[in-house]
Amino acid sequence: MPNPPLRQGGPAARIAVIPGDGIGKEVTPEAVKVLKAVTSSGRKIEFVEFDWGADKYLKENISLPAGAVEMLRDEFDAILFGALGDPRVPSNQHAADILLGLRFKLDLYVNARPVELLHERMTPLRDRTEKDIRLIVFRENTEGLYVGVGGFFKKGTADEIAVQEDVNSRKGVERIIRHAFEYAVAHNLKRVCMSDKHNAMNFAHDLWQRVFQEVRREYPATESRHLFIDTLAMEIVRDPSQFDVIVTCNLFGDIISDLGAQLAGGLGLAPSGNIHPGQTSLFEPVHGSAPNIAGKEIANPLGSVLTSAMMLEFLDWQPEAERIRKVVKSAFLGNMLTPDLGGEKKTVQVGDWLASNV
Ligand SMILES: NC(=O)c1ccc[n+]([C@@H]2O[C@H](COP(=O)([O-])OP(=O)(O)OC[C@H]3O[C@@H](n4cnc5c(N)ncnc54)[C@H](O)[C@@H]3O)[C@@H](O)[C@H]2O)c1
């Protein structure tokens, strides 16, 4: 099964912007500001903003509007997303409808989480520098334990049983493993590590093993190996420099990519992509809507700005993506940082500085 081609870069791109809730509404405009500044050199980028989030849900009882998925799929190249989550919606129903709705309905099977240390003082690891922490985690994003298949038996009694099914299709496992290898080849990365737990999960992860063994044979120039997820968790902390590309299932990828994010400076800096190669894909900072700091003008916009660089890379606008990464790095040198990173700047001040220096 060949992978679809990565999206071809064109001179123009159409981006749907969904800031969402809380600090999503504060950091996303800063990312858009930087994107506008970086694309002033001839290429054109059009932004269309959508007000989907808690306010709309509470006022109109609309989360993901009818026809939204088809519109995004047919009329936009990519989606720049903020965050969803609001204490006024304790069920988080609107977030589930919008974010999970888009992930599943747009079939965004690749969750890409780069882990890149931008400045050595940001890592909690001793004696590690930028060159030691530079890897990417590919998490399967549409299957596994997160499909919501299962049930209760004798719920609420002392004999209660809860079953949660782990759903893994041959097609789903193959396409994410193949994506990891294709990415490694395209980015001149030498090492791919597949992680599962086939010693204990002897059906689902037996499938992962068999598919991995098959696919790796097609990429003889790429060094590939397997680690059990518990070993990977230890090794990524002991020596992150041994990894370039990690590929794993939905649950393990969720956890290991957060661990990775922390190695590179934490939530405020981590970008992510929900990708279907060749089709409309969604890019979001890893952090949530942070109601505890929303409205205080201190949210760190760097995660969202780095997310927009990832989006440009997906659109094949490499030089512009690189310029954004560079200016974010120089924000560390100039201490143009928000309080969570030890700085004193406000969200908008950081965004303005990035836009005028990019
Ligand atoms: N993809 C998403 O939209 C997404 C992801 C995670 C959580 N959420 C939602 O966000 C809400 C809050 O969840 P949470 O508190 O567990 O996670 P969170 O990421 O919103 O916040 C965790 C902690 O990190 C801080 N933080 C996060 N982003 C920051 C930034 N850019 N700058 C400075 N500090 C930052 C917050 O102040 C908070 O102390 C919940 O409703 C949750 O469901 C949404």
JSON list of N, CA, C and O in Angstrom, two decimals, residues 98-147:
[
{"chain": "A", "resi": 98, "resn": "ILE", "atom": "N", "xyz": [-15.91, 18.73, 18.12]},
{"chain": "A", "resi": 98, "resn": "ILE", "atom": "CA", "xyz": [-15.11, 19.47, 17.13]},
{"chain": "A", "resi": 98, "resn": "ILE", "atom": "C", "xyz": [-13.78, 18.77, 16.88]},
{"chain": "A", "resi": 98, "resn": "ILE", "atom": "O", "xyz": [-13.46, 18.39, 15.74]},
{"chain": "A", "resi": 99, "resn": "LEU", "atom": "N", "xyz": [-13.01, 18.55, 17.93]},
{"chain": "A", "resi": 99, "resn": "LEU", "atom": "CA", "xyz": [-11.64, 18.06, 17.73]},
{"chain": "A", "resi": 99, "resn": "LEU", "atom": "C", "xyz": [-11.63, 16.59, 17.33]},
{"chain": "A", "resi": 99, "resn": "LEU", "atom": "O", "xyz": [-11.03, 16.22, 16.31]},
{"chain": "A", "resi": 100, "resn": "LEU", "atom": "N", "xyz": [-12.34, 15.76, 18.10]},
{"chain": "A", "resi": 100, "resn": "LEU", "atom": "CA", "xyz": [-12.35, 14.34, 17.73]},
{"chain": "A", "resi": 100, "resn": "LEU", "atom": "C", "xyz": [-13.12, 14.16, 16.42]},
{"chain": "A", "resi": 100, "resn": "LEU", "atom": "O", "xyz": [-12.76, 13.34, 15.58]},
{"chain": "A", "resi": 101, "resn": "GLY", "atom": "N", "xyz": [-14.18, 14.97, 16.25]},
{"chain": "A", "resi": 101, "resn": "GLY", "atom": "CA", "xyz": [-14.95, 14.92, 14.99]},
{"chain": "A", "resi": 101, "resn": "GLY", "atom": "C", "xyz": [-14.05, 15.16, 13.80]},
{"chain": "A", "resi": 101, "resn": "GLY", "atom": "O", "xyz": [-14.08, 14.41, 12.82]},
{"chain": "A", "resi": 102, "resn": "LEU", "atom": "N", "xyz": [-13.22, 16.19, 13.88]},
{"chain": "A", "resi": 102, "resn": "LEU", "atom": "CA", "xyz": [-12.35, 16.50, 12.74]},
{"chain": "A", "resi": 102, "resn": "LEU", "atom": "C", "xyz": [-11.26, 15.43, 12.58]},
{"chain": "A", "resi": 102, "resn": "LEU", "atom": "O", "xyz": [-10.98, 15.00, 11.46]},
{"chain": "A", "resi": 103, "resn": "ARG", "atom": "N", "xyz": [-10.68, 14.97, 13.69]},
{"chain": "A", "resi": 103, "resn": "ARG", "atom": "CA", "xyz": [-9.64, 13.94, 13.58]},
{"chain": "A", "resi": 103, "resn": "ARG", "atom": "C", "xyz": [-10.17, 12.69, 12.88]},
{"chain": "A", "resi": 103, "resn": "ARG", "atom": "O", "xyz": [-9.53, 12.13, 12.01]},
{"chain": "A", "resi": 104, "resn": "PHE", "atom": "N", "xyz": [-11.37, 12.27, 13.28]},
{"chain": "A", "resi": 104, "resn": "PHE", "atom": "CA", "xyz": [-11.90, 11.02, 12.72]},
{"chain": "A", "resi": 104, "resn": "PHE", "atom": "C", "xyz": [-12.50, 11.24, 11.34]},
{"chain": "A", "resi": 104, "resn": "PHE", "atom": "O", "xyz": [-12.24, 10.48, 10.42]},
{"chain": "A", "resi": 105, "resn": "LYS", "atom": "N", "xyz": [-13.28, 12.32, 11.18]},
{"chain": "A", "resi": 105, "resn": "LYS", "atom": "CA", "xyz": [-13.99, 12.49, 9.90]},
{"chain": "A", "resi": 105, "resn": "LYS", "atom": "C", "xyz": [-13.05, 12.92, 8.78]},
{"chain": "A", "resi": 105, "resn": "LYS", "atom": "O", "xyz": [-13.31, 12.64, 7.61]},
{"chain": "A", "resi": 106, "resn": "LEU", "atom": "N", "xyz": [-11.98, 13.64, 9.11]},
{"chain": "A", "resi": 106, "resn": "LEU", "atom": "CA", "xyz": [-10.98, 13.96, 8.08]},
{"chain": "A", "resi": 106, "resn": "LEU", "atom": "C", "xyz": [-9.92, 12.85, 7.98]},
{"chain": "A", "resi": 106, "resn": "LEU", "atom": "O", "xyz": [-8.97, 12.96, 7.21]},
{"chain": "A", "resi": 107, "resn": "ASP", "atom": "N", "xyz": [-10.10, 11.81, 8.78]},
{"chain": "A", "resi": 107, "resn": "ASP", "atom": "CA", "xyz": [-9.19, 10.65, 8.77]},
{"chain": "A", "resi": 107, "resn": "ASP", "atom": "C", "xyz": [-7.73, 11.09, 8.94]},
{"chain": "A", "resi": 107, "resn": "ASP", "atom": "O", "xyz": [-6.85, 10.71, 8.17]},
{"chain": "A", "resi": 108, "resn": "LEU", "atom": "N", "xyz": [-7.50, 11.89, 9.98]},
{"chain": "A", "resi": 108, "resn": "LEU", "atom": "CA", "xyz": [-6.16, 12.45, 10.24]},
{"chain": "A", "resi": 108, "resn": "LEU", "atom": "C", "xyz": [-5.35, 11.41, 11.02]},
{"chain": "A", "resi": 108, "resn": "LEU", "atom": "O", "xyz": [-5.22, 11.49, 12.24]},
{"chain": "A", "resi": 109, "resn": "TYR", "atom": "N", "xyz": [-4.84, 10.43, 10.31]},
{"chain": "A", "resi": 109, "resn": "TYR", "atom": "CA", "xyz": [-4.30, 9.25, 10.98]},
{"chain": "A", "resi": 109, "resn": "TYR", "atom": "C", "xyz": [-2.90, 9.42, 11.55]},
{"chain": "A", "resi": 109, "resn": "TYR", "atom": "O", "xyz": [-2.43, 8.59, 12.32]},
{"chain": "A", "resi": 110, "resn": "VAL", "atom": "N", "xyz": [-2.22, 10.50, 11.16]},
{"chain": "A", "resi": 110, "resn": "VAL", "atom": "CA", "xyz": [-0.86, 10.74, 11.68]},
{"chain": "A", "resi": 110, "resn": "VAL", "atom": "C", "xyz": [-0.92, 11.83, 12.75]},
{"chain": "A", "resi": 110, "resn": "VAL", "atom": "O", "xyz": [-1.34, 12.95, 12.46]},
{"chain": "A", "resi": 111, "resn": "ASN", "atom": "N", "xyz": [-0.54, 11.49, 13.97]},
{"chain": "A", "resi": 111, "resn": "ASN", "atom": "CA", "xyz": [-0.34, 12.55, 14.95]},
{"chain": "A", "resi": 111, "resn": "ASN", "atom": "C", "xyz": [1.17, 12.76, 15.06]},
{"chain": "A", "resi": 111, "resn": "ASN", "atom": "O", "xyz": [1.88, 11.89, 15.55]},
{"chain": "A", "resi": 112, "resn": "ALA", "atom": "N", "xyz": [1.62, 13.90, 14.55]},
{"chain": "A", "resi": 112, "resn": "ALA", "atom": "CA", "xyz": [3.06, 14.18, 14.52]},
{"chain": "A", "resi": 112, "resn": "ALA", "atom": "C", "xyz": [3.41, 15.11, 15.65]},
{"chain": "A", "resi": 112, "resn": "ALA", "atom": "O", "xyz": [2.82, 16.20, 15.78]},
{"chain": "A", "resi": 113, "resn": "ARG", "atom": "N", "xyz": [4.38, 14.67, 16.50]},
{"chain": "A", "resi": 113, "resn": "ARG", "atom": "CA", "xyz": [4.78, 15.49, 17.64]},
{"chain": "A", "resi": 113, "resn": "ARG", "atom": "C", "xyz": [6.30, 15.63, 17.65]},
{"chain": "A", "resi": 113, "resn": "ARG", "atom": "O", "xyz": [7.01, 14.78, 18.18]},
{"chain": "A", "resi": 114, "resn": "PRO", "atom": "N", "xyz": [6.82, 16.71, 17.04]},
{"chain": "A", "resi": 114, "resn": "PRO", "atom": "CA", "xyz": [8.26, 16.91, 17.09]},
{"chain": "A", "resi": 114, "resn": "PRO", "atom": "C", "xyz": [8.72, 17.28, 18.50]},
{"chain": "A", "resi": 114, "resn": "PRO", "atom": "O", "xyz": [7.99, 17.97, 19.21]},
{"chain": "A", "resi": 115, "resn": "VAL", "atom": "N", "xyz": [9.87, 16.78, 18.86]},
{"chain": "A", "resi": 115, "resn": "VAL", "atom": "CA", "xyz": [10.48, 17.10, 20.16]},
{"chain": "A", "resi": 115, "resn": "VAL", "atom": "C", "xyz": [11.83, 17.71, 19.85]},
{"chain": "A", "resi": 115, "resn": "VAL", "atom": "O", "xyz": [12.77, 17.01, 19.49]},
{"chain": "A", "resi": 116, "resn": "GLU", "atom": "N", "xyz": [11.89, 19.03, 19.92]},
{"chain": "A", "resi": 116, "resn": "GLU", "atom": "CA", "xyz": [13.13, 19.70, 19.53]},
{"chain": "A", "resi": 116, "resn": "GLU", "atom": "C", "xyz": [13.52, 20.71, 20.59]},
{"chain": "A", "resi": 116, "resn": "GLU", "atom": "O", "xyz": [12.77, 21.66, 20.86]},
{"chain": "A", "resi": 117, "resn": "LEU", "atom": "N", "xyz": [14.69, 20.50, 21.18]},
{"chain": "A", "resi": 117, "resn": "LEU", "atom": "CA", "xyz": [15.15, 21.43, 22.20]},
{"chain": "A", "resi": 117, "resn": "LEU", "atom": "C", "xyz": [15.69, 22.70, 21.53]},
{"chain": "A", "resi": 117, "resn": "LEU", "atom": "O", "xyz": [16.58, 22.64, 20.69]},
{"chain": "A", "resi": 118, "resn": "LEU", "atom": "N", "xyz": [15.11, 23.84, 21.89]},
{"chain": "A", "resi": 118, "resn": "LEU", "atom": "CA", "xyz": [15.51, 25.09, 21.25]},
{"chain": "A", "resi": 118, "resn": "LEU", "atom": "C", "xyz": [16.60, 25.81, 22.02]},
{"chain": "A", "resi": 118, "resn": "LEU", "atom": "O", "xyz": [17.34, 26.62, 21.47]},
{"chain": "A", "resi": 119, "resn": "HIS", "atom": "N", "xyz": [16.66, 25.56, 23.32]},
{"chain": "A", "resi": 119, "resn": "HIS", "atom": "CA", "xyz": [17.70, 26.19, 24.12]},
{"chain": "A", "resi": 119, "resn": "HIS", "atom": "C", "xyz": [18.00, 25.27, 25.30]},
{"chain": "A", "resi": 119, "resn": "HIS", "atom": "O", "xyz": [17.08, 24.78, 25.95]},
{"chain": "A", "resi": 120, "resn": "GLU", "atom": "N", "xyz": [19.29, 25.05, 25.58]},
{"chain": "A", "resi": 120, "resn": "GLU", "atom": "CA", "xyz": [19.63, 24.00, 26.56]},
{"chain": "A", "resi": 120, "resn": "GLU", "atom": "C", "xyz": [19.09, 24.27, 27.95]},
{"chain": "A", "resi": 120, "resn": "GLU", "atom": "O", "xyz": [18.88, 23.33, 28.72]},
{"chain": "A", "resi": 121, "resn": "ARG", "atom": "N", "xyz": [18.81, 25.52, 28.27]},
{"chain": "A", "resi": 121, "resn": "ARG", "atom": "CA", "xyz": [18.30, 25.75, 29.63]},
{"chain": "A", "resi": 121, "resn": "ARG", "atom": "C", "xyz": [16.82, 25.31, 29.78]},
{"chain": "A", "resi": 121, "resn": "ARG", "atom": "O", "xyz": [16.29, 25.30, 30.87]},
{"chain": "A", "resi": 122, "resn": "MET", "atom": "N", "xyz": [16.19, 24.93, 28.66]},
{"chain": "A", "resi": 122, "resn": "MET", "atom": "CA", "xyz": [14.79, 24.51, 28.73]},
{"chain": "A", "resi": 122, "resn": "MET", "atom": "C", "xyz": [14.60, 23.04, 29.08]},
{"chain": "A", "resi": 122, "resn": "MET", "atom": "O", "xyz": [13.50, 22.60, 29.36]},
{"chain": "A", "resi": 123, "resn": "THR", "atom": "N", "xyz": [15.65, 22.23, 29.01]},
{"chain": "A", "resi": 123, "resn": "THR", "atom": "CA", "xyz": [15.44, 20.80, 29.31]},
{"chain": "A", "resi": 123, "resn": "THR", "atom": "C", "xyz": [15.72, 20.48, 30.77]},
{"chain": "A", "resi": 123, "resn": "THR", "atom": "O", "xyz": [16.66, 21.03, 31.35]},
{"chain": "A", "resi": 124, "resn": "PRO", "atom": "N", "xyz": [14.92, 19.60, 31.37]},
{"chain": "A", "resi": 124, "resn": "PRO", "atom": "CA", "xyz": [15.19, 19.18, 32.75]},
{"chain": "A", "resi": 124, "resn": "PRO", "atom": "C", "xyz": [16.36, 18.19, 32.83]},
{"chain": "A", "resi": 124, "resn": "PRO", "atom": "O", "xyz": [16.79, 17.85, 33.93]},
{"chain": "A", "resi": 125, "resn": "LEU", "atom": "N", "xyz": [16.86, 17.72, 31.68]},
{"chain": "A", "resi": 125, "resn": "LEU", "atom": "CA", "xyz": [17.97, 16.76, 31.70]},
{"chain": "A", "resi": 125, "resn": "LEU", "atom": "C", "xyz": [19.29, 17.49, 31.87]},
{"chain": "A", "resi": 125, "resn": "LEU", "atom": "O", "xyz": [19.52, 18.52, 31.23]},
{"chain": "A", "resi": 126, "resn": "ARG", "atom": "N", "xyz": [20.17, 16.89, 32.67]},
{"chain": "A", "resi": 126, "resn": "ARG", "atom": "CA", "xyz": [21.48, 17.52, 32.92]},
{"chain": "A", "resi": 126, "resn": "ARG", "atom": "C", "xyz": [22.40, 17.29, 31.72]},
{"chain": "A", "resi": 126, "resn": "ARG", "atom": "O", "xyz": [22.41, 16.23, 31.11]},
{"chain": "A", "resi": 127, "resn": "ASP", "atom": "N", "xyz": [23.20, 18.31, 31.40]},
{"chain": "A", "resi": 127, "resn": "ASP", "atom": "CA", "xyz": [24.24, 18.20, 30.37]},
{"chain": "A", "resi": 127, "resn": "ASP", "atom": "C", "xyz": [23.72, 17.79, 29.00]},
{"chain": "A", "resi": 127, "resn": "ASP", "atom": "O", "xyz": [24.41, 17.13, 28.24]},
{"chain": "A", "resi": 128, "resn": "ARG", "atom": "N", "xyz": [22.50, 18.14, 28.67]},
{"chain": "A", "resi": 128, "resn": "ARG", "atom": "CA", "xyz": [21.98, 17.86, 27.33]},
{"chain": "A", "resi": 128, "resn": "ARG", "atom": "C", "xyz": [21.84, 19.16, 26.56]},
{"chain": "A", "resi": 128, "resn": "ARG", "atom": "O", "xyz": [21.43, 20.18, 27.12]},
{"chain": "A", "resi": 129, "resn": "THR", "atom": "N", "xyz": [22.20, 19.11, 25.29]},
{"chain": "A", "resi": 129, "resn": "THR", "atom": "CA", "xyz": [22.13, 20.32, 24.47]},
{"chain": "A", "resi": 129, "resn": "THR", "atom": "C", "xyz": [21.18, 20.11, 23.30]},
{"chain": "A", "resi": 129, "resn": "THR", "atom": "O", "xyz": [20.61, 19.02, 23.14]},
{"chain": "A", "resi": 130, "resn": "GLU", "atom": "N", "xyz": [21.05, 21.17, 22.49]},
{"chain": "A", "resi": 130, "resn": "GLU", "atom": "CA", "xyz": [20.12, 21.13, 21.36]},
{"chain": "A", "resi": 130, "resn": "GLU", "atom": "C", "xyz": [20.36, 19.93, 20.45]},
{"chain": "A", "resi": 130, "resn": "GLU", "atom": "O", "xyz": [19.43, 19.34, 19.94]},
{"chain": "A", "resi": 131, "resn": "LYS", "atom": "N", "xyz": [21.63, 19.55, 20.28]},
{"chain": "A", "resi": 131, "resn": "LYS", "atom": "CA", "xyz": [21.90, 18.47, 19.32]},
{"chain": "A", "resi": 131, "resn": "LYS", "atom": "C", "xyz": [21.49, 17.10, 19.87]},
{"chain": "A", "resi": 131, "resn": "LYS", "atom": "O", "xyz": [21.34, 16.14, 19.12]},
{"chain": "A", "resi": 132, "resn": "ASP", "atom": "N", "xyz": [21.26, 17.00, 21.18]},
{"chain": "A", "resi": 132, "resn": "ASP", "atom": "CA", "xyz": [20.87, 15.71, 21.78]},
{"chain": "A", "resi": 132, "resn": "ASP", "atom": "C", "xyz": [19.37, 15.45, 21.70]},
{"chain": "A", "resi": 132, "resn": "ASP", "atom": "O", "xyz": [18.93, 14.31, 21.81]},
{"chain": "A", "resi": 133, "resn": "ILE", "atom": "N", "xyz": [18.59, 16.52, 21.62]},
{"chain": "A", "resi": 133, "resn": "ILE", "atom": "CA", "xyz": [17.13, 16.33, 21.72]},
{"chain": "A", "resi": 133, "resn": "ILE", "atom": "C", "xyz": [16.48, 16.90, 20.45]},
{"chain": "A", "resi": 133, "resn": "ILE", "atom": "O", "xyz": [16.19, 18.10, 20.35]},
{"chain": "A", "resi": 134, "resn": "ARG", "atom": "N", "xyz": [16.32, 16.02, 19.50]},
{"chain": "A", "resi": 134, "resn": "ARG", "atom": "CA", "xyz": [15.77, 16.42, 18.20]},
{"chain": "A", "resi": 134, "resn": "ARG", "atom": "C", "xyz": [15.19, 15.16, 17.57]},
{"chain": "A", "resi": 134, "resn": "ARG", "atom": "O", "xyz": [15.90, 14.37, 16.94]},
{"chain": "A", "resi": 135, "resn": "LEU", "atom": "N", "xyz": [13.91, 14.93, 17.82]},
{"chain": "A", "resi": 135, "resn": "LEU", "atom": "CA", "xyz": [13.29, 13.71, 17.30]},
{"chain": "A", "resi": 135, "resn": "LEU", "atom": "C", "xyz": [11.83, 14.01, 17.00]},
{"chain": "A", "resi": 135, "resn": "LEU", "atom": "O", "xyz": [11.33, 15.10, 17.30]},
{"chain": "A", "resi": 136, "resn": "ILE", "atom": "N", "xyz": [11.16, 13.03, 16.39]},
{"chain": "A", "resi": 136, "resn": "ILE", "atom": "CA", "xyz": [9.73, 13.22, 16.14]},
{"chain": "A", "resi": 136, "resn": "ILE", "atom": "C", "xyz": [9.00, 11.93, 16.49]},
{"chain": "A", "resi": 136, "resn": "ILE", "atom": "O", "xyz": [9.48, 10.84, 16.19]},
{"chain": "A", "resi": 137, "resn": "VAL", "atom": "N", "xyz": [7.86, 12.09, 17.17]},
{"chain": "A", "resi": 137, "resn": "VAL", "atom": "CA", "xyz": [7.02, 10.94, 17.51]},
{"chain": "A", "resi": 137, "resn": "VAL", "atom": "C", "xyz": [5.82, 10.92, 16.57]},
{"chain": "A", "resi": 137, "resn": "VAL", "atom": "O", "xyz": [5.13, 11.94, 16.42]},
{"chain": "A", "resi": 138, "resn": "PHE", "atom": "N", "xyz": [5.59, 9.78, 15.93]},
{"chain": "A", "resi": 138, "resn": "PHE", "atom": "CA", "xyz": [4.37, 9.59, 15.14]},
{"chain": "A", "resi": 138, "resn": "PHE", "atom": "C", "xyz": [3.46, 8.65, 15.90]},
{"chain": "A", "resi": 138, "resn": "PHE", "atom": "O", "xyz": [3.79, 7.48, 16.11]},
{"chain": "A", "resi": 139, "resn": "ARG", "atom": "N", "xyz": [2.32, 9.20, 16.28]},
{"chain": "A", "resi": 139, "resn": "ARG", "atom": "CA", "xyz": [1.34, 8.43, 17.04]},
{"chain": "A", "resi": 139, "resn": "ARG", "atom": "C", "xyz": [0.17, 8.11, 16.11]},
{"chain": "A", "resi": 139, "resn": "ARG", "atom": "O", "xyz": [-0.34, 9.00, 15.43]},
{"chain": "A", "resi": 140, "resn": "GLU", "atom": "N", "xyz": [-0.26, 6.86, 16.10]},
{"chain": "A", "resi": 140, "resn": "GLU", "atom": "CA", "xyz": [-1.46, 6.50, 15.32]},
{"chain": "A", "resi": 140, "resn": "GLU", "atom": "C", "xyz": [-2.63, 7.24, 15.95]},
{"chain": "A", "resi": 140, "resn": "GLU", "atom": "O", "xyz": [-2.80, 7.24, 17.15]},
{"chain": "A", "resi": 141, "resn": "ASN", "atom": "N", "xyz": [-3.46, 7.87, 15.11]},
{"chain": "A", "resi": 141, "resn": "ASN", "atom": "CA", "xyz": [-4.38, 8.88, 15.63]},
{"chain": "A", "resi": 141, "resn": "ASN", "atom": "C", "xyz": [-5.85, 8.55, 15.47]},
{"chain": "A", "resi": 141, "resn": "ASN", "atom": "O", "xyz": [-6.70, 9.35, 15.82]},
{"chain": "A", "resi": 142, "resn": "THR", "atom": "N", "xyz": [-6.17, 7.38, 14.87]},
{"chain": "A", "resi": 142, "resn": "THR", "atom": "CA", "xyz": [-7.59, 7.11, 14.56]},
{"chain": "A", "resi": 142, "resn": "THR", "atom": "C", "xyz": [-8.06, 5.75, 15.07]},
{"chain": "A", "resi": 142, "resn": "THR", "atom": "O", "xyz": [-9.21, 5.37, 14.84]},
{"chain": "A", "resi": 143, "resn": "GLU", "atom": "N", "xyz": [-7.17, 4.99, 15.72]},
{"chain": "A", "resi": 143, "resn": "GLU", "atom": "CA", "xyz": [-7.56, 3.63, 16.13]},
{"chain": "A", "resi": 143, "resn": "GLU", "atom": "C", "xyz": [-7.14, 3.37, 17.58]},
{"chain": "A", "resi": 143, "resn": "GLU", "atom": "O", "xyz": [-7.13, 4.27, 18.40]},
{"chain": "A", "resi": 144, "resn": "GLY", "atom": "N", "xyz": [-6.83, 2.12, 17.86]},
{"chain": "A", "resi": 144, "resn": "GLY", "atom": "CA", "xyz": [-6.31, 1.76, 19.18]},
{"chain": "A", "resi": 144, "resn": "GLY", "atom": "C", "xyz": [-7.36, 1.80, 20.27]},
{"chain": "A", "resi": 144, "resn": "GLY", "atom": "O", "xyz": [-8.54, 1.56, 20.05]},
{"chain": "A", "resi": 145, "resn": "LEU", "atom": "N", "xyz": [-6.91, 2.16, 21.46]},
{"chain": "A", "resi": 145, "resn": "LEU", "atom": "CA", "xyz": [-7.81, 2.14, 22.62]},
{"chain": "A", "resi": 145, "resn": "LEU", "atom": "C", "xyz": [-8.71, 3.37, 22.68]},
{"chain": "A", "resi": 145, "resn": "LEU", "atom": "O", "xyz": [-9.55, 3.48, 23.56]},
{"chain": "A", "resi": 146, "resn": "TYR", "atom": "N", "xyz": [-8.53, 4.30, 21.73]},
{"chain": "A", "resi": 146, "resn": "TYR", "atom": "CA", "xyz": [-9.29, 5.55, 21.82]},
{"chain": "A", "resi": 146, "resn": "TYR", "atom": "C", "xyz": [-10.51, 5.58, 20.91]},
{"chain": "A", "resi": 146, "resn": "TYR", "atom": "O", "xyz": [-11.10, 6.63, 20.71]},
{"chain": "A", "resi": 147, "resn": "VAL", "atom": "N", "xyz": [-10.91, 4.44, 20.35]},
{"chain": "A", "resi": 147, "resn": "VAL", "atom": "CA", "xyz": [-12.06, 4.46, 19.42]},
{"chain": "A", "resi": 147, "resn": "VAL", "atom": "C", "xyz": [-13.40, 4.44, 20.16]},
{"chain": "A", "resi": 147, "resn": "VAL", "atom": "O", "xyz": [-14.45, 4.62, 19.55]}
]
